[in-house]
């Protein structure tokens, strides 16, 4: 009996040892006892700056203290971000972590396939916050079924029309509900001295050199253009090969020829576009409706009586519709060259995991209690003075927010009282009722991933040059043929093969 009892005790000890070994093997490396302390090693992150200046050092120190991590943030103005990111990619000089805008993701997929970035999918389940991220959104950004990126979340569509409401009232105009009515409003804003200064110095809308997030793609929705790819007689076709795309180009060409839009829009940055509206030069802005409250606050510094309004439903030949995004606005990728081993990777993932916790997520989203917001009955409340500080000191940090408003640890915000914020939120929600989705969503084309980025420049340049009157329709169609002959034809073929395989297995 004593031998059996002793044997049983030994087995129990061995069992516990095995369990401990397995547990430590599954833990994120930085949590294992006896491993090298890398908590003081800086985490380098390349991130876009959408505001005029980076957040103050005090905010960064507060985040570092809460996260128990040292950060080296490389803030790049968003207008130059794509160029800087591609250069770092080509020279393999990436930071440990690199933010990639959703619209630029195609530029890095080949690098992902070549092994330049860590696959992070297998690690996420070991982090209490990262494992709550949406599986569907993670899969949207996957490459060959593998997860390489953490995402920043966004609504399906925030796109709409922002107009000067006080100008509409001064000129006795109603809010436009059709494409033709929108044209007439922009024409009146250009020709009828809406600011009442006696000068012919206003234009209908300000735009920028971005065919996706500027005016063009949203206007194309109103004309019924497919969202990147559409179906015609059961076949996938790219949007720029459709009549609706041409109709949109002709509409914008008309705005240019009649001086209703800034003629240099193709080389105009978002900051300059915003300033044209803020300083009273332009009466409209087509883009994210979520920008409107902040634009109005800045506009009123120049004109205290100025007021903006929002429209999200503009009827076109096919009714109402608006293009939709994937569920992410940007991604964080992890460089294998800059991150030497799993221990470093897990250390960095642990920072992002902590960034989703209650303390840091609130710092990134809302700032410091007492300076940027007040807590009233457990809810975030912001005064007008605090809101101004938030714009300069906190807003840039939102680029670092993993997940989004669906993070269960994020504190609740008191119900908005600003009418324009309420309207923007309501119309963004309403957009979900009329989404135009990409018919090729979830499909892949090897040629597109390898060459799509370079080939898209052919279409972008041709579209802008046609709108600006530098080329005619024949020359534009010749550029489409160039796109097709250089690889576009293979892209169409491969997407259609993938579509048929998916829907007719």
Short mmCIF file of C-alpha atoms in Angstrom, two decimals:
data_model
loop_
_atom_site.label_atom_id
_atom_site.label_comp_id
_atom_site.label_asym_id
_atom_site.label_seq_id
_atom_site.Cartn_x
_atom_site.Cartn_y
_atom_site.Cartn_z
CA UNK A 1 0.00 0.00 0.00
CA UNK A 2 2.82 2.39 0.82
CA UNK A 3 4.45 1.69 -2.55
CA UNK A 4 1.18 2.40 -4.36
CA UNK A 5 0.69 5.60 -2.39
CA UNK A 6 4.20 6.77 -3.16
CA UNK A 7 3.78 5.92 -6.84
CA UNK A 8 0.53 7.88 -6.91
CA UNK A 9 2.25 10.93 -5.35
CA UNK A 10 5.03 10.81 -7.93
CA UNK A 11 2.48 10.63 -10.74
CA UNK A 12 0.65 13.65 -9.35
CA UNK A 13 3.90 15.64 -9.20
CA UNK A 14 4.76 14.64 -12.77
CA UNK A 15 1.26 15.57 -13.94
CA UNK A 16 1.54 19.02 -12.39
CA UNK A 17 4.99 19.48 -13.94
CA UNK A 18 3.65 18.59 -17.36
CA UNK A 19 0.70 20.97 -16.95
CA UNK A 20 3.03 23.77 -15.87
CA UNK A 21 5.29 23.11 -18.85
CA UNK A 22 2.38 23.15 -21.28
CA UNK A 23 0.91 26.29 -19.71
CA UNK A 24 4.19 28.18 -19.91
CA UNK A 25 4.64 27.05 -23.48
CA UNK A 26 1.26 28.50 -24.42
CA UNK A 27 1.66 31.75 -22.51
CA UNK A 28 2.76 34.91 -24.30
CA UNK A 29 6.54 34.77 -23.91
CA UNK A 30 6.83 38.00 -21.98
CA UNK A 31 4.71 36.49 -19.21
CA UNK A 32 6.95 33.47 -18.71
CA UNK A 33 9.20 33.55 -15.67
CA UNK A 34 12.91 33.69 -16.31
CA UNK A 35 12.70 35.19 -19.81
CA UNK A 36 14.70 38.26 -20.79
CA UNK A 37 13.14 41.52 -19.60
CA UNK A 38 12.40 43.51 -22.75
CA UNK A 39 9.76 45.77 -21.22
CA UNK A 40 12.10 48.76 -21.54
CA UNK A 41 12.86 48.17 -25.22
CA UNK A 42 11.14 50.86 -27.33
CA UNK A 43 8.36 49.80 -29.69
CA UNK A 44 8.75 51.59 -33.03
CA UNK A 45 5.50 52.41 -34.82
CA UNK A 46 4.99 54.25 -38.12
CA UNK A 47 1.58 55.90 -38.07
CA UNK A 48 -0.28 58.53 -40.15
CA UNK A 49 -0.98 62.01 -38.78
CA UNK A 50 -4.34 63.40 -39.93
CA UNK A 51 -4.04 66.66 -37.96
CA UNK A 52 -1.68 69.62 -38.15
CA UNK A 53 0.60 68.47 -35.35
CA UNK A 54 1.49 65.38 -33.36
CA UNK A 55 0.04 64.92 -29.87
CA UNK A 56 2.00 66.50 -26.99
CA UNK A 57 4.67 64.51 -25.18
CA UNK A 58 2.59 64.60 -22.00
CA UNK A 59 -0.08 62.46 -23.65
CA UNK A 60 2.47 59.98 -24.94
CA UNK A 61 4.08 59.69 -21.51
CA UNK A 62 0.67 59.03 -19.94
CA UNK A 63 0.08 56.22 -22.44
CA UNK A 64 3.54 54.76 -21.88
CA UNK A 65 3.07 54.82 -18.13
CA UNK A 66 -0.32 53.12 -18.35
CA UNK A 67 0.94 50.58 -20.88
CA UNK A 68 4.26 49.94 -19.13
CA UNK A 69 5.96 50.33 -22.49
CA UNK A 70 8.30 52.73 -24.26
CA UNK A 71 7.05 53.99 -27.63
CA UNK A 72 8.88 55.50 -30.60
CA UNK A 73 6.12 56.92 -32.79
CA UNK A 74 7.02 58.09 -36.27
CA UNK A 75 4.20 60.48 -37.19
CA UNK A 76 3.92 60.96 -40.97
CA UNK A 77 1.46 63.51 -42.43
CA UNK A 78 -1.30 61.48 -44.06
CA UNK A 79 -0.90 63.26 -47.41
CA UNK A 80 2.66 61.85 -47.64
CA UNK A 81 2.05 58.61 -45.81
CA UNK A 82 1.54 56.29 -48.77
CA UNK A 83 4.81 57.42 -50.38
CA UNK A 84 6.79 57.06 -47.14
CA UNK A 85 5.27 53.67 -46.38
CA UNK A 86 6.02 52.29 -49.85
CA UNK A 87 9.59 53.62 -49.68
CA UNK A 88 10.14 51.91 -46.31
CA UNK A 89 8.64 48.73 -47.75
CA UNK A 90 10.89 48.76 -50.83
CA UNK A 91 14.04 49.47 -48.81
CA UNK A 92 13.03 47.01 -46.06
CA UNK A 93 13.53 49.79 -43.50
CA UNK A 94 10.17 49.41 -41.79
CA UNK A 95 9.58 50.13 -38.14
CA UNK A 96 8.66 47.19 -35.94
CA UNK A 97 5.01 48.11 -36.49
CA UNK A 98 3.66 49.81 -39.61
CA UNK A 99 0.16 51.20 -40.10
CA UNK A 100 -1.26 50.61 -43.59
CA UNK A 101 -4.36 52.43 -44.82
CA UNK A 102 -7.02 50.08 -46.19
CA UNK A 103 -6.83 51.73 -49.60
CA UNK A 104 -3.06 51.03 -49.71
CA UNK A 105 -3.20 47.43 -48.53
CA UNK A 106 -2.69 46.10 -52.05
CA UNK A 107 0.82 47.58 -52.00
CA UNK A 108 1.98 45.28 -49.19
CA UNK A 109 0.24 41.97 -49.89
CA UNK A 110 3.08 40.70 -52.05
CA UNK A 111 5.53 41.60 -49.29
CA UNK A 112 3.38 39.63 -46.85
CA UNK A 113 3.51 36.60 -49.15
CA UNK A 114 7.29 36.92 -49.43
CA UNK A 115 7.64 36.58 -45.66
CA UNK A 116 8.42 40.17 -44.63
CA UNK A 117 5.79 40.22 -41.86
CA UNK A 118 4.94 38.04 -38.90
CA UNK A 119 1.82 35.91 -39.00
CA UNK A 120 0.05 36.87 -35.76
CA UNK A 121 -3.14 34.81 -35.95
CA UNK A 122 -1.86 31.92 -33.79
CA UNK A 123 -0.92 34.34 -30.96
CA UNK A 124 -4.15 36.27 -30.58
CA UNK A 125 -6.00 33.71 -28.47
CA UNK A 126 -3.47 34.15 -25.66
CA UNK A 127 -4.33 37.84 -25.12
CA UNK A 128 -7.58 38.61 -23.29
CA UNK A 129 -8.42 41.71 -25.35
CA UNK A 130 -6.98 40.82 -28.76
CA UNK A 131 -8.93 37.58 -28.78
CA UNK A 132 -12.17 39.60 -28.70
CA UNK A 133 -11.44 41.20 -32.08
CA UNK A 134 -13.99 40.46 -34.80
CA UNK A 135 -13.13 37.22 -36.59
CA UNK A 136 -14.94 38.38 -39.73
CA UNK A 137 -12.92 41.63 -39.95
CA UNK A 138 -9.66 39.79 -39.23
CA UNK A 139 -10.53 37.39 -42.05
CA UNK A 140 -11.31 40.30 -44.39
CA UNK A 141 -7.70 41.39 -44.09
CA UNK A 142 -6.18 37.89 -44.16
CA UNK A 143 -3.75 36.76 -46.87
CA UNK A 144 -3.98 33.18 -48.07
CA UNK A 145 -6.17 32.44 -45.07
CA UNK A 146 -3.60 33.69 -42.55
CA UNK A 147 -3.90 36.70 -40.22
CA UNK A 148 -1.03 39.17 -40.26
CA UNK A 149 -2.61 42.37 -38.99
CA UNK A 150 -4.50 44.06 -36.19
CA UNK A 151 -7.21 46.39 -37.46
CA UNK A 152 -8.80 49.74 -36.74
CA UNK A 153 -12.57 49.49 -37.14
CA UNK A 154 -14.92 51.78 -39.02
CA UNK A 155 -18.57 51.98 -40.12
CA UNK A 156 -19.54 50.47 -43.46
CA UNK A 157 -19.99 53.93 -45.00
CA UNK A 158 -19.69 57.47 -43.64
CA UNK A 159 -19.90 59.10 -47.06
CA UNK A 160 -22.24 61.97 -47.86
CA UNK A 161 -22.49 65.65 -48.80
CA UNK A 162 -21.61 68.49 -46.43
CA UNK A 163 -23.03 71.89 -47.40
CA UNK A 164 -23.20 75.40 -45.97
CA UNK A 165 -26.75 75.54 -44.60
CA UNK A 166 -26.57 79.32 -44.11
CA UNK A 167 -25.68 79.73 -47.79
CA UNK A 168 -28.64 77.58 -48.80
CA UNK A 169 -30.94 79.77 -46.71
CA UNK A 170 -29.43 83.02 -47.99
CA UNK A 171 -30.00 81.93 -51.59
CA UNK A 172 -33.45 80.39 -50.84
CA UNK A 173 -32.30 76.94 -51.90
CA UNK A 174 -33.53 73.62 -50.55
CA UNK A 175 -31.25 70.74 -49.67
CA UNK A 176 -30.57 68.72 -52.85
CA UNK A 177 -32.16 65.28 -53.23
CA UNK A 178 -31.05 64.42 -56.78
CA UNK A 179 -27.85 64.72 -58.79
CA UNK A 180 -29.31 67.56 -60.83
CA UNK A 181 -30.38 69.42 -57.70
CA UNK A 182 -26.88 68.96 -56.27
CA UNK A 183 -25.43 70.44 -59.46
CA UNK A 184 -27.77 73.44 -59.23
CA UNK A 185 -26.82 74.10 -55.58
CA UNK A 186 -23.11 74.01 -56.43
CA UNK A 187 -23.72 76.32 -59.36
CA UNK A 188 -25.57 78.84 -57.18
CA UNK A 189 -22.82 78.66 -54.56
CA UNK A 190 -20.39 79.59 -57.35
CA UNK A 191 -22.34 82.28 -59.20
CA UNK A 192 -24.64 84.07 -56.74
CA UNK A 193 -22.33 85.51 -54.06
CA UNK A 194 -23.58 83.26 -51.22
CA UNK A 195 -21.38 84.95 -48.61
CA UNK A 196 -22.74 88.38 -49.51
CA UNK A 197 -19.38 90.13 -49.79
CA UNK A 198 -20.06 91.46 -53.28
CA UNK A 199 -17.20 89.49 -54.82
CA UNK A 200 -17.15 86.53 -57.19
CA UNK A 201 -14.84 84.52 -54.94
CA UNK A 202 -16.64 81.30 -53.97
CA UNK A 203 -16.89 77.82 -55.47
CA UNK A 204 -19.43 75.02 -55.03
CA UNK A 205 -17.22 72.37 -53.47
CA UNK A 206 -13.62 71.86 -52.42
CA UNK A 207 -12.05 68.53 -53.35
CA UNK A 208 -8.70 66.77 -53.12
CA UNK A 209 -6.59 64.38 -55.19
CA UNK A 210 -8.17 61.22 -53.82
CA UNK A 211 -10.58 59.37 -56.08
CA UNK A 212 -11.70 57.14 -53.23
CA UNK A 213 -12.23 59.33 -50.17
CA UNK A 214 -12.64 62.60 -52.02
CA UNK A 215 -15.77 63.47 -54.01
CA UNK A 216 -15.39 61.13 -56.99
CA UNK A 217 -16.28 57.72 -55.59
CA UNK A 218 -19.24 59.02 -53.60
CA UNK A 219 -20.56 60.87 -56.66
CA UNK A 220 -20.06 57.67 -58.64
CA UNK A 221 -22.34 55.89 -56.15
CA UNK A 222 -25.07 58.40 -56.95
CA UNK A 223 -24.71 57.53 -60.64
CA UNK A 224 -24.96 53.81 -59.79
CA UNK A 225 -21.32 52.90 -60.49
CA UNK A 226 -20.21 49.52 -59.08
CA UNK A 227 -17.99 49.59 -56.00
CA UNK A 228 -14.63 48.55 -57.54
CA UNK A 229 -16.18 45.49 -59.21
CA UNK A 230 -19.71 44.87 -60.42
CA UNK A 231 -21.68 42.16 -62.21
CA UNK A 232 -22.83 42.53 -65.81
CA UNK A 233 -24.66 39.53 -67.26
CA UNK A 234 -23.06 37.32 -64.63
CA UNK A 235 -19.53 38.54 -65.34
CA UNK A 236 -17.36 40.64 -63.02
CA UNK A 237 -16.23 43.92 -64.56
CA UNK A 238 -14.09 46.72 -63.07
CA UNK A 239 -15.97 49.93 -62.26
CA UNK A 240 -14.03 52.05 -64.76
CA UNK A 241 -15.32 49.97 -67.67
CA UNK A 242 -18.94 50.94 -66.95
CA UNK A 243 -21.11 53.70 -68.36
CA UNK A 244 -21.83 54.98 -64.86
CA UNK A 245 -18.13 55.62 -64.26
CA UNK A 246 -18.00 57.69 -67.44
CA UNK A 247 -21.13 59.59 -66.34
CA UNK A 248 -19.38 60.46 -63.08
CA UNK A 249 -16.27 61.68 -64.91
CA UNK A 250 -18.43 63.85 -67.17
CA UNK A 251 -20.22 65.32 -64.16
CA UNK A 252 -16.94 66.26 -62.49
CA UNK A 253 -15.55 67.53 -65.79
CA UNK A 254 -18.55 69.85 -65.97
CA UNK A 255 -17.85 71.12 -62.44
CA UNK A 256 -14.24 71.86 -63.44
CA UNK A 257 -15.13 73.60 -66.71
CA UNK A 258 -17.72 75.79 -64.95
CA UNK A 259 -15.36 76.72 -62.09
CA UNK A 260 -17.56 75.04 -59.48
CA UNK A 261 -14.68 73.05 -57.98
CA UNK A 262 -11.06 73.93 -57.30
CA UNK A 263 -9.29 73.25 -60.59
CA UNK A 264 -6.17 72.06 -58.81
CA UNK A 265 -8.09 69.42 -56.85
CA UNK A 266 -5.92 66.65 -58.30
CA UNK A 267 -2.92 67.97 -56.35
CA UNK A 268 -4.82 69.40 -53.36
CA UNK A 269 -4.25 67.84 -49.93
CA UNK A 270 -7.01 67.08 -47.44
CA UNK A 271 -5.76 69.85 -45.14
CA UNK A 272 -6.06 72.45 -47.90
CA UNK A 273 -9.43 71.06 -48.94
CA UNK A 274 -10.69 71.44 -45.36
CA UNK A 275 -9.30 74.97 -45.13
CA UNK A 276 -11.13 76.02 -48.29
CA UNK A 277 -14.41 75.17 -46.59
CA UNK A 278 -13.36 76.57 -43.22
CA UNK A 279 -12.30 79.98 -44.57
CA UNK A 280 -15.46 80.42 -46.67
CA UNK A 281 -13.95 79.79 -50.08
CA UNK A 282 -16.09 76.70 -50.78
CA UNK A 283 -19.68 75.88 -49.88
CA UNK A 284 -19.46 72.12 -49.98
CA UNK A 285 -17.36 69.08 -49.20
CA UNK A 286 -18.15 65.52 -50.30
CA UNK A 287 -16.65 62.87 -48.06
CA UNK A 288 -16.98 61.60 -44.50
CA UNK A 289 -20.03 63.07 -42.77
CA UNK A 290 -18.27 62.46 -39.44
CA UNK A 291 -15.97 65.38 -40.37
CA UNK A 292 -18.85 67.88 -40.29
CA UNK A 293 -19.01 68.76 -36.56
CA UNK A 294 -15.31 69.54 -36.39
CA UNK A 295 -15.45 71.46 -39.66
CA UNK A 296 -18.32 73.55 -38.31
CA UNK A 297 -16.44 74.34 -35.10
CA UNK A 298 -13.43 75.55 -37.09
CA UNK A 299 -15.62 77.38 -39.62
CA UNK A 300 -17.24 79.41 -36.86
CA UNK A 301 -13.86 80.86 -35.90
CA UNK A 302 -14.04 82.71 -39.23
CA UNK A 303 -17.82 83.19 -39.35
CA UNK A 304 -19.72 82.78 -36.04
CA UNK A 305 -23.04 82.52 -37.91
CA UNK A 306 -21.93 79.76 -40.27
CA UNK A 307 -23.82 76.48 -40.20
CA UNK A 308 -23.40 73.16 -42.00
CA UNK A 309 -25.92 70.54 -43.01
CA UNK A 310 -25.61 66.93 -44.16
CA UNK A 311 -27.24 64.93 -46.96
CA UNK A 312 -26.67 61.22 -47.42
CA UNK A 313 -29.35 60.30 -49.96
CA UNK A 314 -28.86 61.68 -53.47
CA UNK A 315 -31.01 59.99 -56.11
CA UNK A 316 -29.46 59.09 -59.42
CA UNK A 317 -30.49 57.10 -62.51
CA UNK A 318 -30.61 53.89 -60.46
CA UNK A 319 -32.06 55.33 -57.28
CA UNK A 320 -30.13 55.80 -54.03
CA UNK A 321 -26.92 54.08 -53.01
CA UNK A 322 -23.51 54.62 -51.44
CA UNK A 323 -20.32 52.59 -51.69
CA UNK A 324 -19.22 50.56 -48.68
CA UNK A 325 -15.84 49.88 -47.09
CA UNK A 326 -14.41 46.72 -45.63
CA UNK A 327 -14.81 46.65 -41.85
CA UNK A 328 -11.35 48.11 -41.26
CA UNK A 329 -9.90 51.52 -42.08
CA UNK A 330 -6.30 50.53 -41.47
CA UNK A 331 -4.04 47.70 -40.35
CA UNK A 332 -0.97 47.28 -38.17
CA UNK A 333 1.64 44.92 -39.62
CA UNK A 334 4.68 43.52 -37.81
CA UNK A 335 8.06 43.52 -39.59
CA UNK A 336 10.15 40.36 -39.35
CA UNK A 337 13.36 42.30 -39.95
CA UNK A 338 12.68 44.85 -37.20
CA UNK A 339 11.18 42.31 -34.76
CA UNK A 340 13.95 39.82 -34.20
CA UNK A 341 12.17 36.97 -32.45
CA UNK A 342 8.93 35.70 -30.94
CA UNK A 343 9.75 37.24 -27.58
CA UNK A 344 9.80 40.72 -29.12
CA UNK A 345 6.65 40.02 -31.11
CA UNK A 346 4.79 38.89 -28.00
CA UNK A 347 6.01 41.94 -26.10
CA UNK A 348 4.60 44.18 -28.85
CA UNK A 349 1.33 42.26 -29.08
CA UNK A 350 1.03 42.58 -25.30
CA UNK A 351 1.22 46.37 -25.67
CA UNK A 352 -1.61 46.36 -28.22
CA UNK A 353 -3.58 44.02 -25.96
CA UNK A 354 -3.17 46.45 -23.05
CA UNK A 355 -4.10 49.34 -25.37
CA UNK A 356 -7.57 47.80 -25.59
CA UNK A 357 -7.94 47.82 -21.80
CA UNK A 358 -10.17 50.37 -20.09
CA UNK A 359 -7.42 52.81 -19.06
CA UNK A 360 -5.41 53.06 -22.27
CA UNK A 361 -8.35 52.80 -24.67
CA UNK A 362 -9.92 55.77 -22.87
CA UNK A 363 -6.63 57.72 -23.07
CA UNK A 364 -6.38 57.07 -26.81
CA UNK A 365 -10.02 57.81 -27.54
CA UNK A 366 -10.96 60.47 -24.99
CA UNK A 367 -7.79 61.77 -23.35
CA UNK A 368 -7.22 62.66 -19.69
CA UNK A 369 -10.09 63.00 -17.24
CA UNK A 370 -10.46 66.57 -16.02
CA UNK A 371 -8.66 67.99 -19.05
CA UNK A 372 -10.31 66.42 -22.08
CA UNK A 373 -13.50 65.03 -20.54
CA UNK A 374 -15.48 64.68 -17.34
CA UNK A 375 -17.06 61.54 -15.92
CA UNK A 376 -20.73 62.02 -15.12
CA UNK A 377 -22.44 58.93 -13.72
CA UNK A 378 -19.77 56.78 -15.33
CA UNK A 379 -20.18 58.32 -18.79
CA UNK A 380 -17.82 60.52 -20.83
CA UNK A 381 -18.98 64.15 -20.99
CA UNK A 382 -17.11 66.82 -22.96
CA UNK A 383 -17.45 70.61 -22.69
CA UNK A 384 -16.82 72.95 -25.64
CA UNK A 385 -13.45 74.03 -24.21
CA UNK A 386 -12.45 70.42 -23.61
CA UNK A 387 -13.50 69.49 -27.13
CA UNK A 388 -11.02 72.01 -28.54
CA UNK A 389 -8.20 70.53 -26.48
CA UNK A 390 -9.29 67.06 -27.55
CA UNK A 391 -8.94 68.00 -31.22
CA UNK A 392 -5.31 69.04 -30.85
CA UNK A 393 -4.04 66.77 -28.09
CA UNK A 394 -6.03 63.53 -28.38
CA UNK A 395 -7.47 63.22 -31.87
CA UNK A 396 -4.13 62.24 -33.50
CA UNK A 397 -3.90 59.32 -31.07
CA UNK A 398 -7.07 57.72 -32.41
CA UNK A 399 -4.93 56.33 -35.26
CA UNK A 400 -3.54 53.92 -32.64
CA UNK A 401 -6.94 52.60 -31.53
CA UNK A 402 -7.19 48.84 -32.11
CA UNK A 403 -10.67 47.50 -32.76
CA UNK A 404 -13.00 50.44 -32.29
CA UNK A 405 -16.21 51.41 -30.58
CA UNK A 406 -17.07 47.72 -30.20
CA UNK A 407 -14.22 47.29 -27.70
CA UNK A 408 -16.11 46.10 -24.58
CA UNK A 409 -13.63 47.91 -22.31
CA UNK A 410 -14.22 51.36 -23.79
CA UNK A 411 -16.13 53.73 -21.54
CA UNK A 412 -19.54 54.90 -22.68
CA UNK A 413 -20.05 58.40 -24.01
CA UNK A 414 -22.96 60.48 -22.76
CA UNK A 415 -25.66 60.84 -25.39
CA UNK A 416 -24.69 63.62 -27.79
CA UNK A 417 -26.47 66.94 -27.64
CA UNK A 418 -24.79 68.58 -30.65
CA UNK A 419 -27.45 68.45 -33.42
CA UNK A 420 -24.84 68.06 -36.16
CA UNK A 421 -23.16 65.13 -34.38
CA UNK A 422 -26.56 63.50 -33.89
CA UNK A 423 -27.43 63.98 -37.55
CA UNK A 424 -24.07 62.63 -38.74
CA UNK A 425 -24.48 59.53 -36.59
CA UNK A 426 -28.04 59.02 -37.78
CA UNK A 427 -27.17 59.35 -41.48
CA UNK A 428 -24.10 57.11 -41.17
CA UNK A 429 -26.39 54.48 -39.68
CA UNK A 430 -28.93 55.12 -42.45
CA UNK A 431 -26.24 54.48 -45.09
CA UNK A 432 -26.36 50.82 -44.10
CA UNK A 433 -29.76 50.59 -45.80
CA UNK A 434 -28.39 51.36 -49.28
CA UNK A 435 -24.85 49.99 -49.44
CA UNK A 436 -23.21 49.23 -52.76
CA UNK A 437 -20.84 46.36 -52.01
CA UNK A 438 -17.81 45.23 -53.95
CA UNK A 439 -18.94 42.22 -55.99
CA UNK A 440 -15.38 40.80 -55.79
CA UNK A 441 -15.19 41.07 -51.99
CA UNK A 442 -13.53 37.98 -50.55
CA UNK A 443 -12.11 36.91 -53.92
CA UNK A 444 -8.45 36.93 -54.86
CA UNK A 445 -6.40 37.40 -58.00
CA UNK A 446 -2.69 36.68 -57.93
CA UNK A 447 -2.04 39.17 -60.73
CA UNK A 448 -4.01 41.86 -58.90
CA UNK A 449 -2.02 41.34 -55.71
CA UNK A 450 1.25 41.42 -57.64
CA UNK A 451 0.51 44.22 -60.11
CA UNK A 452 -2.78 45.84 -59.14
CA UNK A 453 -1.17 48.75 -57.30
CA UNK A 454 0.94 49.83 -60.27
CA UNK A 455 -1.84 49.20 -62.75
CA UNK A 456 -4.29 51.28 -60.72
CA UNK A 457 -2.08 54.32 -61.30
CA UNK A 458 -2.92 54.06 -65.02
CA UNK A 459 -6.62 54.35 -64.24
CA UNK A 460 -6.19 57.10 -61.64
CA UNK A 461 -4.10 59.24 -63.99
CA UNK A 462 -6.45 58.66 -66.91
CA UNK A 463 -9.51 59.53 -64.81
CA UNK A 464 -8.00 62.74 -63.46
CA UNK A 465 -6.68 63.81 -66.86
CA UNK A 466 -10.08 63.24 -68.47
CA UNK A 467 -11.87 65.25 -65.76
CA UNK A 468 -9.33 68.06 -66.13
CA UNK A 469 -9.78 68.10 -69.92
CA UNK A 470 -6.22 67.01 -70.67
CA UNK A 471 -7.34 63.93 -72.63
CA UNK A 472 -10.51 63.09 -74.55
CA UNK A 473 -12.67 59.98 -74.39
CA UNK A 474 -10.65 58.15 -77.07
CA UNK A 475 -7.44 58.72 -75.14
CA UNK A 476 -9.13 57.58 -71.93
CA UNK A 477 -10.29 54.36 -73.59
CA UNK A 478 -6.76 53.84 -74.93
CA UNK A 479 -5.51 53.98 -71.34
CA UNK A 480 -8.06 51.31 -70.37
CA UNK A 481 -6.65 49.12 -73.14
CA UNK A 482 -3.15 49.75 -71.81
CA UNK A 483 -4.31 48.65 -68.36
CA UNK A 484 -5.82 45.50 -69.83
CA UNK A 485 -2.79 44.60 -71.96
CA UNK A 486 -0.33 45.05 -69.08
CA UNK A 487 -2.08 42.63 -66.79
CA UNK A 488 -5.59 43.95 -66.30
CA UNK A 489 -7.00 41.29 -68.61
CA UNK A 490 -5.50 38.59 -66.39
CA UNK A 491 -6.98 40.29 -63.31
CA UNK A 492 -10.46 40.21 -64.85
CA UNK A 493 -9.99 36.56 -65.82
CA UNK A 494 -8.72 35.50 -62.38
CA UNK A 495 -11.43 37.34 -60.45
CA UNK A 496 -14.09 35.75 -62.65
CA UNK A 497 -12.58 32.30 -62.18
CA UNK A 498 -12.60 32.86 -58.41
CA UNK A 499 -16.20 34.11 -58.58
CA UNK A 500 -17.39 31.06 -60.52
CA UNK A 501 -15.52 28.74 -58.16
CA UNK A 502 -17.14 30.38 -55.15
CA UNK A 503 -20.69 30.44 -56.51
CA UNK A 504 -20.60 27.24 -58.60
CA UNK A 505 -18.29 24.89 -56.69
#
